[in-house]
Coordinates of C-alpha atoms and ligand atoms in Angstrom, one line a residue:
M171 CA 0.0 0.0 0.0
D172 CA 1.5 3.4 -1.0
A173 CA 2.0 6.5 1.0
F174 CA 3.1 10.0 0.3
V175 CA 6.0 11.7 2.0
I176 CA 5.7 15.5 1.6
E177 CA 8.1 18.2 2.8
G178 CA 5.9 21.3 3.1
G179 CA 6.6 25.0 2.9
R180 CA 7.4 25.3 -0.8
P181 CA 5.2 27.5 -3.1
M182 CA 3.5 25.8 -6.1
N183 CA 4.5 27.6 -9.3
G184 CA 4.1 26.6 -12.9
R185 CA 1.3 25.2 -15.1
V186 CA -0.9 22.2 -15.1
V187 CA -3.3 20.9 -17.8
V188 CA -6.5 19.7 -16.4
N189 CA -7.5 16.1 -17.3
G190 CA -10.8 14.8 -18.5
S191 CA -13.4 14.6 -15.7
K192 CA -13.7 11.3 -13.8
N193 CA -17.3 12.1 -12.9
A194 CA -18.2 12.8 -16.5
A195 CA -16.2 9.8 -18.0
L196 CA -17.9 7.1 -15.9
P197 CA -21.5 7.6 -17.2
L198 CA -20.1 8.5 -20.7
M199 CA -18.5 5.0 -20.7
A200 CA -21.7 3.4 -19.6
A201 CA -23.5 4.9 -22.6
A202 CA -21.5 2.6 -24.9
L203 CA -23.8 -0.2 -23.6
M204 CA -26.7 1.5 -25.5
T205 CA -25.5 0.7 -29.0
E206 CA -23.7 -2.0 -30.9
E207 CA -21.7 0.5 -32.8
P208 CA -18.3 1.9 -31.6
V209 CA -18.3 4.8 -29.1
T210 CA -15.0 6.6 -28.8
L211 CA -14.2 8.8 -25.9
T212 CA -11.0 11.0 -25.8
D213 CA -9.4 12.8 -22.9
I214 CA -10.3 10.0 -20.5
P215 CA -8.2 10.3 -17.3
R216 CA -6.0 7.3 -16.3
L217 CA -7.6 6.6 -13.0
A218 CA -8.4 3.5 -10.9
D219 CA -12.1 4.2 -11.2
I220 CA -11.8 4.3 -15.0
A221 CA -10.0 1.0 -15.0
N222 CA -12.7 -0.5 -12.8
M223 CA -15.5 0.8 -15.1
R224 CA -13.6 -0.6 -18.1
R225 CA -13.5 -4.0 -16.4
L226 CA -17.2 -3.8 -15.6
L227 CA -18.1 -2.9 -19.2
E228 CA -16.0 -5.8 -20.5
E229 CA -17.8 -8.2 -18.2
L230 CA -21.0 -6.8 -19.7
G231 CA -19.9 -7.7 -23.2
C232 CA -18.4 -4.3 -24.2
E233 CA -14.9 -4.6 -25.8
C234 CA -12.7 -1.6 -24.8
A235 CA -9.7 -0.8 -27.0
E236 CA -7.1 1.9 -26.5
P237 CA -6.3 2.9 -30.1
E238 CA -2.9 4.2 -29.2
H239 CA -1.3 4.1 -25.8
A240 CA 1.0 7.1 -25.9
D241 CA 2.4 7.0 -22.4
D242 CA 1.0 6.7 -18.8
D243 CA 0.8 10.5 -18.5
A244 CA -1.1 11.2 -21.7
P245 CA -4.9 11.3 -21.5
M246 CA -6.5 8.1 -22.8
A247 CA -8.7 7.5 -25.8
L248 CA -11.0 4.4 -25.6
T249 CA -13.1 2.9 -28.3
M250 CA -15.9 0.8 -26.8
R251 CA -18.0 -1.6 -28.8
T252 CA -20.8 -3.7 -27.2
T253 CA -20.6 -7.1 -29.1
D254 CA -22.3 -9.4 -26.6
D255 CA -25.5 -8.3 -24.7
S256 CA -26.3 -11.7 -23.3
G257 CA -25.2 -10.9 -19.8
S258 CA -26.4 -8.0 -17.7
H259 CA -25.1 -8.6 -14.2
A260 CA -22.8 -5.9 -12.7
R261 CA -21.2 -7.9 -9.9
Y262 CA -20.7 -6.9 -6.3
E263 CA -16.9 -7.5 -6.6
I264 CA -16.6 -4.6 -8.9
V265 CA -19.4 -2.3 -7.8
K266 CA -18.2 -2.5 -4.2
T267 CA -15.0 -0.8 -5.2
M268 CA -16.6 1.8 -7.3
R269 CA -20.2 2.7 -6.4
A270 CA -20.5 4.7 -9.6
G271 CA -21.0 1.3 -11.3
I272 CA -24.7 1.9 -10.6
C273 CA -24.7 4.1 -13.7
V274 CA -24.8 1.0 -16.0
L275 CA -28.3 0.2 -14.8
G276 CA -30.1 2.7 -17.0
P277 CA -28.2 1.8 -20.1
L278 CA -28.7 -2.0 -19.5
L279 CA -32.4 -1.5 -18.9
A280 CA -32.8 0.6 -22.0
R281 CA -30.9 -1.6 -24.4
R282 CA -31.3 -5.1 -23.0
G283 CA -34.6 -4.7 -21.2
E284 CA -33.1 -5.9 -18.0
G285 CA -30.2 -5.3 -15.6
R286 CA -28.8 -6.7 -12.4
V287 CA -26.5 -4.4 -10.5
S288 CA -25.1 -4.9 -7.1
L289 CA -26.6 -2.4 -4.6
P290 CA -23.7 -0.1 -4.0
G291 CA -22.8 0.1 -0.3
G292 CA -22.2 3.2 1.7
C293 CA -18.7 4.8 1.8
A294 CA -16.5 7.1 3.9
I295 CA -18.6 10.2 3.0
G296 CA -21.8 8.7 4.3
Q297 CA -24.8 6.8 3.2
R298 CA -25.2 6.5 -0.6
P299 CA -28.8 5.6 -1.2
V300 CA -30.1 4.9 -4.7
D301 CA -33.9 5.1 -3.9
L302 CA -34.2 8.0 -6.4
H303 CA -32.6 6.0 -9.2
L304 CA -35.0 3.2 -8.6
R305 CA -38.1 5.4 -8.3
G306 CA -37.1 7.1 -11.5
L307 CA -36.6 3.9 -13.4
A308 CA -39.8 2.4 -12.0
A309 CA -41.7 5.5 -13.3
L310 CA -40.5 4.4 -16.7
G311 CA -42.2 1.0 -16.2
A312 CA -39.3 -1.0 -14.8
E313 CA -40.1 -3.8 -12.5
I314 CA -37.5 -3.6 -9.7
T315 CA -36.7 -6.1 -7.0
L316 CA -33.8 -6.4 -4.5
T317 CA -32.4 -9.9 -4.5
A318 CA -29.3 -11.0 -2.5
G319 CA -27.9 -7.5 -2.4
D320 CA -28.5 -6.9 -6.1
I321 CA -31.0 -4.6 -7.8
V322 CA -32.9 -6.7 -10.4
A323 CA -34.7 -4.6 -12.9
Q324 CA -36.8 -5.5 -16.0
A325 CA -38.5 -3.4 -18.5
P326 CA -42.1 -4.3 -19.2
V327 CA -43.0 -6.6 -22.2
G328 CA -44.5 -4.5 -25.0
P329 CA -47.2 -5.5 -27.5
D330 CA -44.4 -6.7 -29.9
G331 CA -43.1 -9.0 -27.2
A332 CA -40.0 -7.0 -26.6
R333 CA -39.1 -5.5 -23.3
R334 CA -39.1 -1.7 -23.5
L335 CA -39.5 1.2 -21.1
R336 CA -42.3 3.7 -21.4
G337 CA -41.8 7.5 -21.3
A338 CA -43.2 9.2 -18.3
T339 CA -42.9 12.3 -16.1
V340 CA -40.3 11.5 -13.4
F341 CA -39.5 13.6 -10.2
L342 CA -35.9 13.1 -9.0
G343 CA -35.9 15.5 -6.0
G344 CA -34.5 14.1 -2.8
P345 CA -33.8 15.5 0.7
N346 CA -30.5 17.0 -0.5
G347 CA -31.6 18.2 -3.9
S348 CA -31.4 16.0 -7.0
T349 CA -29.1 13.1 -7.8
V350 CA -26.3 13.3 -10.4
L351 CA -26.0 9.6 -11.3
G352 CA -29.7 9.1 -10.8
T353 CA -30.3 11.7 -13.5
A354 CA -27.7 10.0 -15.7
N355 CA -29.5 6.7 -15.2
V356 CA -33.0 7.9 -15.9
M357 CA -31.9 10.2 -18.8
S358 CA -30.0 7.3 -20.4
A359 CA -32.9 4.9 -19.9
A360 CA -35.4 7.3 -21.4
C361 CA -33.4 7.6 -24.6
L362 CA -34.7 4.2 -25.9
A363 CA -38.1 4.3 -24.1
E364 CA -41.4 4.5 -25.9
G365 CA -42.6 8.1 -26.1
R366 CA -41.6 11.2 -24.1
T367 CA -40.0 11.4 -20.7
V368 CA -39.8 14.6 -18.6
I369 CA -37.5 14.6 -15.7
E370 CA -38.4 17.2 -13.1
C371 CA -35.8 18.2 -10.6
A372 CA -33.0 16.8 -12.7
A373 CA -29.4 17.4 -11.5
C374 CA -27.9 20.4 -13.3
E375 CA -24.2 19.3 -13.0
P376 CA -22.0 19.9 -16.0
E377 CA -21.3 16.2 -16.1
V378 CA -25.0 15.5 -16.9
V379 CA -24.8 18.1 -19.7
D380 CA -21.7 16.3 -21.1
L381 CA -23.6 13.0 -21.0
A382 CA -26.5 14.5 -22.9
K383 CA -24.1 15.8 -25.5
L384 CA -22.8 12.3 -26.2
L385 CA -26.2 10.7 -26.1
N386 CA -27.6 13.3 -28.6
A387 CA -24.5 12.7 -30.8
M388 CA -25.6 9.0 -30.7
G389 CA -29.0 9.9 -32.0
A390 CA -30.9 10.6 -28.8
R391 CA -33.3 13.5 -28.5
I392 CA -32.6 15.2 -25.2
E393 CA -33.4 18.8 -24.4
G394 CA -32.9 20.9 -21.3
A395 CA -29.8 19.1 -19.9
G396 CA -28.2 21.4 -17.3
T397 CA -31.6 22.7 -16.2
P398 CA -34.0 21.1 -13.6
R399 CA -36.4 20.0 -16.4
V400 CA -35.0 17.6 -19.0
T401 CA -37.1 16.3 -21.9
I402 CA -36.2 13.1 -23.7
D403 CA -38.1 11.8 -26.7
G404 CA -37.4 8.1 -27.0
V405 CA -35.9 6.6 -30.2
R406 CA -35.6 3.0 -31.4
T407 CA -31.8 2.8 -31.6
L408 CA -28.7 4.7 -31.0
H409 CA -25.6 4.7 -33.2
G410 CA -21.9 5.2 -32.4
A411 CA -20.2 8.6 -31.8
T412 CA -17.0 10.2 -30.8
H413 CA -16.9 12.5 -27.8
R414 CA -14.2 14.4 -25.9
V415 CA -14.7 14.2 -22.1
M416 CA -15.2 17.6 -20.4
P417 CA -12.4 18.8 -18.2
D418 CA -12.4 17.9 -14.5
R419 CA -13.7 21.0 -12.5
I420 CA -12.8 19.3 -9.2
E421 CA -9.2 18.7 -10.3
A422 CA -9.0 22.3 -11.6
G423 CA -10.3 23.6 -8.2
T424 CA -7.8 21.4 -6.3
Y425 CA -4.8 22.9 -8.2
M426 CA -6.2 26.4 -7.6
V427 CA -6.2 25.7 -3.9
A428 CA -2.7 24.3 -4.2
A429 CA -1.5 27.6 -5.5
A430 CA -3.4 29.6 -2.8
I431 CA -2.4 27.5 0.2
T432 CA 1.3 27.5 -0.6
G433 CA 1.6 31.2 -1.6
G434 CA 2.4 30.3 -5.2
S435 CA 1.0 31.0 -8.7
V436 CA -0.3 28.1 -10.9
T437 CA -1.6 28.5 -14.5
I438 CA -4.4 26.0 -15.1
E439 CA -5.0 25.1 -18.7
N440 CA -8.1 23.3 -20.1
C441 CA -9.9 24.8 -17.2
P442 CA -13.7 24.5 -17.2
L443 CA -14.2 28.0 -15.8
D444 CA -17.8 28.1 -17.1
A445 CA -18.6 25.3 -14.6
M446 CA -16.8 26.8 -11.7
M447 CA -18.5 30.1 -10.9
A448 CA -19.2 29.1 -7.3
V449 CA -15.6 28.0 -6.8
T450 CA -14.0 31.1 -8.3
D451 CA -16.4 33.2 -6.3
R452 CA -15.2 31.7 -3.0
L453 CA -11.6 31.8 -4.1
R454 CA -11.8 35.6 -4.7
E455 CA -13.6 36.0 -1.4
I456 CA -10.7 34.2 0.2
G457 CA -8.3 36.7 -1.5
V458 CA -7.0 34.5 -4.3
R459 CA -6.1 36.4 -7.5
L460 CA -7.6 34.7 -10.6
D461 CA -6.5 35.9 -14.0
T462 CA -8.6 34.2 -16.6
R463 CA -8.4 33.9 -20.4
T464 CA -11.3 32.3 -22.3
G465 CA -11.2 31.4 -25.9
E466 CA -14.2 30.2 -27.9
D467 CA -14.9 27.4 -25.4
P468 CA -15.4 28.8 -21.9
M469 CA -15.2 25.2 -20.7
R470 CA -11.6 25.0 -21.8
A471 CA -10.1 28.2 -20.5
V472 CA -6.8 29.3 -18.9
C473 CA -6.8 30.5 -15.3
R474 CA -3.8 31.6 -13.3
A475 CA -4.5 31.3 -9.6
S476 CA -2.1 33.3 -7.4
A477 CA -1.9 33.9 -3.7
E478 CA -2.1 37.6 -3.0
G479 CA -1.6 38.4 0.7
P480 CA -3.2 36.6 3.6
I481 CA -5.9 34.0 3.3
A482 CA -9.2 35.6 4.3
P483 CA -11.9 33.6 6.1
A484 CA -15.1 32.7 4.2
H485 CA -18.4 30.9 4.4
V486 CA -18.6 27.8 2.2
T487 CA -21.9 25.9 1.9
T488 CA -22.1 22.9 -0.5
Q489 CA -25.1 22.9 -2.8
P490 CA -26.2 21.1 -6.0
H491 CA -24.8 22.8 -9.1
P492 CA -24.5 25.7 -9.8
G493 CA -23.8 25.9 -6.0
F494 CA -20.5 25.1 -4.4
P495 CA -19.5 21.5 -5.2
T496 CA -19.3 19.1 -2.3
D497 CA -16.2 17.5 -3.9
L498 CA -14.2 20.6 -3.2
Q499 CA -15.4 21.0 0.4
A500 CA -12.4 19.2 2.0
Q501 CA -9.8 21.0 -0.1
F502 CA -11.3 24.4 0.9
M503 CA -11.3 23.4 4.5
A504 CA -7.5 22.8 4.3
L505 CA -7.1 26.3 2.8
L506 CA -9.4 27.9 5.4
S507 CA -7.4 26.3 8.2
L508 CA -4.8 28.9 7.5
A509 CA -7.1 31.9 7.1
E510 CA -6.8 35.0 9.3
G511 CA -10.1 34.6 11.1
N512 CA -13.0 32.2 11.5
S513 CA -14.7 30.4 8.6
V514 CA -17.8 28.3 8.4
V515 CA -18.2 25.3 6.2
T516 CA -21.6 23.7 5.9
E517 CA -22.0 20.4 4.0
K518 CA -25.5 20.0 2.6
I519 CA -25.0 17.2 0.2
F520 CA -23.2 14.6 2.4
P521 CA -23.5 15.8 6.0
E522 CA -21.0 13.2 7.2
R523 CA -18.3 14.3 4.8
F524 CA -15.9 15.4 7.5
L525 CA -13.4 12.5 8.0
H526 CA -10.6 15.0 7.0
V527 CA -11.3 17.1 10.0
A528 CA -9.6 14.8 12.5
E529 CA -6.6 14.5 10.3
L530 CA -6.3 18.2 9.7
T531 CA -6.5 18.6 13.5
R532 CA -3.5 16.3 13.9
M533 CA -1.7 18.9 11.7
G534 CA -2.6 21.7 14.1
A535 CA -5.9 23.0 12.5
H536 CA -8.5 24.3 14.9
I537 CA -11.9 23.0 13.7
F538 CA -15.1 22.6 15.6
R539 CA -17.7 20.5 14.0
Q540 CA -21.4 20.5 14.9
G541 CA -23.4 18.2 12.6
P542 CA -23.2 19.3 9.0
T543 CA -21.4 22.5 10.0
A544 CA -17.7 23.1 10.9
V545 CA -16.2 26.3 12.3
I546 CA -12.6 26.7 11.3
S547 CA -10.5 29.1 13.4
G548 CA -7.6 29.9 11.2
V549 CA -4.1 29.2 12.6
R550 CA -0.8 30.7 11.7
R551 CA 0.8 27.4 10.6
L552 CA 0.1 23.8 10.1
V553 CA 2.7 21.2 11.2
G554 CA 3.5 18.0 9.3
A555 CA 2.4 14.8 10.9
P556 CA 1.5 11.2 10.0
V557 CA -2.1 11.2 8.7
M558 CA -4.5 8.8 7.1
A559 CA -6.5 9.3 3.9
S560 CA -10.1 8.1 4.2
D561 CA -11.7 8.9 0.8
L562 CA -10.8 10.5 -2.5
R563 CA -11.3 14.2 -1.7
A564 CA -10.2 13.9 1.9
S565 CA -6.9 12.6 0.5
A566 CA -6.6 15.7 -1.7
C567 CA -7.3 17.9 1.4
L568 CA -4.4 16.2 3.3
V569 CA -2.0 16.6 0.3
L570 CA -2.8 20.3 0.2
A571 CA -2.4 20.8 3.9
A572 CA 0.9 18.9 3.8
L573 CA 2.2 21.2 1.0
A574 CA 1.6 24.2 3.2
A575 CA 2.7 22.6 6.5
E576 CA 6.0 23.0 8.2
G577 CA 8.0 19.8 8.2
T578 CA 7.3 16.3 6.9
T579 CA 3.8 14.8 6.4
N580 CA 3.3 11.1 5.8
I581 CA 0.0 10.4 4.2
H582 CA -1.1 6.7 4.3
R583 CA -3.6 5.0 2.0
V584 CA -3.1 7.2 -1.0
Y585 CA -4.9 4.6 -3.1
H586 CA -7.9 6.7 -2.3
L587 CA -6.3 9.6 -4.2
D588 CA -5.4 7.4 -7.2
R589 CA -9.2 6.9 -7.8
G590 CA -9.6 10.6 -8.8
Y591 CA -6.3 12.3 -9.5
Q592 CA -3.9 11.1 -12.3
R593 CA -0.3 10.9 -11.0
M594 CA -0.8 13.8 -8.6
E595 CA 2.7 13.5 -7.2
T596 CA 4.3 13.9 -10.6
R597 CA 2.3 17.0 -11.3
L598 CA 2.9 18.5 -7.9
R599 CA 6.6 17.8 -8.2
A600 CA 6.6 19.7 -11.5
L601 CA 5.1 22.7 -9.6
G602 CA 8.0 22.6 -7.0
A603 CA 6.6 20.2 -4.4
S604 CA 8.9 17.9 -2.4
I605 CA 6.7 14.8 -2.6
E606 CA 7.6 11.1 -2.9
R607 CA 5.4 8.0 -3.3
V608 CA 6.7 5.3 -1.0
D609 CA 5.7 1.8 0.2
A610 CA 3.9 2.4 3.4
N611 CA 5.5 -0.7 5.0
E612 CA 9.0 0.8 4.5
L613 CA 7.7 4.0 6.1
D614 CA 6.3 2.1 9.1
A615 CA 9.6 0.1 9.4
A616 CA 11.6 3.3 9.3
A617 CA 9.4 4.7 12.1
L618 CA 10.2 1.7 14.3
T619 CA 14.0 2.1 14.0
Ligands
LIG821 C1 -21.9 12.2 -7.9 O1 -22.3 11.1 -7.0 C2 -20.4 12.2 -7.9 N1 -19.8 11.0 -8.3 C3 -19.9 12.5 -6.5 O2 -18.5 12.7 -6.5 C4 -20.5 13.9 -6.0 O3 -20.1 14.1 -4.7 C5 -22.0 13.8 -6.1 O4 -22.4 13.4 -7.4 C6 -22.7 15.1 -5.7 O5 -22.3 16.1 -6.6 C7 -19.8 10.7 -9.6 O6 -20.3 11.4 -10.4 C8 -19.2 9.4 -10.0 P1 -25.9 12.1 -5.8 P2 -23.8 10.6 -6.9 O7 -26.8 11.0 -6.2 O8 -24.5 10.8 -8.2 C9 -28.8 11.8 -2.1 C10 -16.2 12.3 -6.0 O9 -15.6 12.6 -4.9 N2 -29.4 10.7 -2.8 O10 -26.0 13.4 -6.6 O11 -23.8 9.2 -6.3 C11 -27.4 11.5 -1.6 O12 -27.4 10.8 -0.4 C12 -17.6 11.7 -5.8 O13 -15.8 12.4 -7.1 C13 -30.6 10.2 -2.4 O14 -31.1 10.5 -1.4 O15 -24.4 11.6 -5.8 C14 -26.8 12.9 -1.5 O16 -27.2 13.5 -0.3 C15 -18.0 11.6 -4.4 N3 -31.1 9.1 -3.1 C16 -27.4 13.6 -2.6 O17 -28.6 12.9 -3.0 C17 -30.6 8.7 -4.3 O18 -31.1 7.8 -4.9 C18 -26.5 13.8 -3.9 O19 -26.1 12.5 -4.3 C19 -29.4 9.3 -4.7 C20 -28.8 10.3 -4.0

């Protein structure tokens, strides 16, 4: 198991090119199950979750080929072709490692008329229910049962004897807003349903818009993606297409914080600024200078983030898009730990998403948590310490804190980080960081001597 050893106190300076978005790529890959023609995606990040999704698709009869493998640092292009749709079971062994595997359910139901997907468990950030997914698919006529930990879903048999979903009006609102992957599942399923589907209270995340772009390129008829009301007119078949995965707004925000927390200046290219208004708003509130240059595509802009003076305190409340993204909450908490004053962070999407608080406290942060809210009293300095990563974004938070801390920080269980950040240590080293990936056992052995 790998760990990071980070010597803090060095400013991050230089440039990074943002990779394709993990959270866009996963449902985009699942869309390849909806046609027998080739679907090619470019700018796919090389991440553990992507490798797991590839394995899942191959088990479901979808061949995935990498036309040319440049090198491990280059983004990946994948051509996926579903040649065998006889099986439709997404097994627990894969889904348990990547709960986003649930996003194959809609495509399987749409194309094969049935799907069996392991019920994803919870995770470090809290309960991860899928009730809205199931209610949405049931509204399209799917018969859904839970059997031995699996969701078993079947489309109804139509007059022609084929199993096909039926368009309907679907409400996807839950206690904390809508559901991103639930919207992806229902939107995908509706593409091949009979008649019109209207999704009310759809998730408005940019990754949903990216999926709709691919599905429409495959012949679907989706309107309104990115707004709370999405209309889908079902078609009989979808054809192949080629699509470039949108840039990862969470990775972009993470590197902006890296510049701010270390007093550096980082130019971020392929930056989806148009999808980051809430993030850049909070960064400016905190006193980070952002110089932006957008070309014809505001989703692939250039943004230089520079620390300008002290870190000012701020209020951050996570919301559904276009509000502040929950996936940057932990990273901002690291930054606000060094603010001159008291900040308040409220987590409205995953109220338990605070496992990074205890680890930041070990590094000297002063954080008081009460339920879904944390008050951060800024300190003058963080001090390096051995810490434990617990989930993907908490890992990024600890890396950022370590970059700013005085002394050495050992971060254990960085496999969490590898799920969502491509070769982060290489990219941070290029920005001036002292960071090494080591075998955690060697670290522990050294600590005992
Ligand atoms: C997606 O997860 C992202 N993952 C998450 O990113 C992200 O944090 C989340 O959206 C919110 O933006 C991927 O896209 C692969 P949700 P998803 O369904 O779709 C509740 C990361 O770090 N809910 O939008 O699974 C749920 O409990 C990951 O990259 C229900 O109540 O999240 C939560 O409070 C972590 N019933 C809220 O909705 C449901 O059926 C939002 O969850 C589904 C969700």
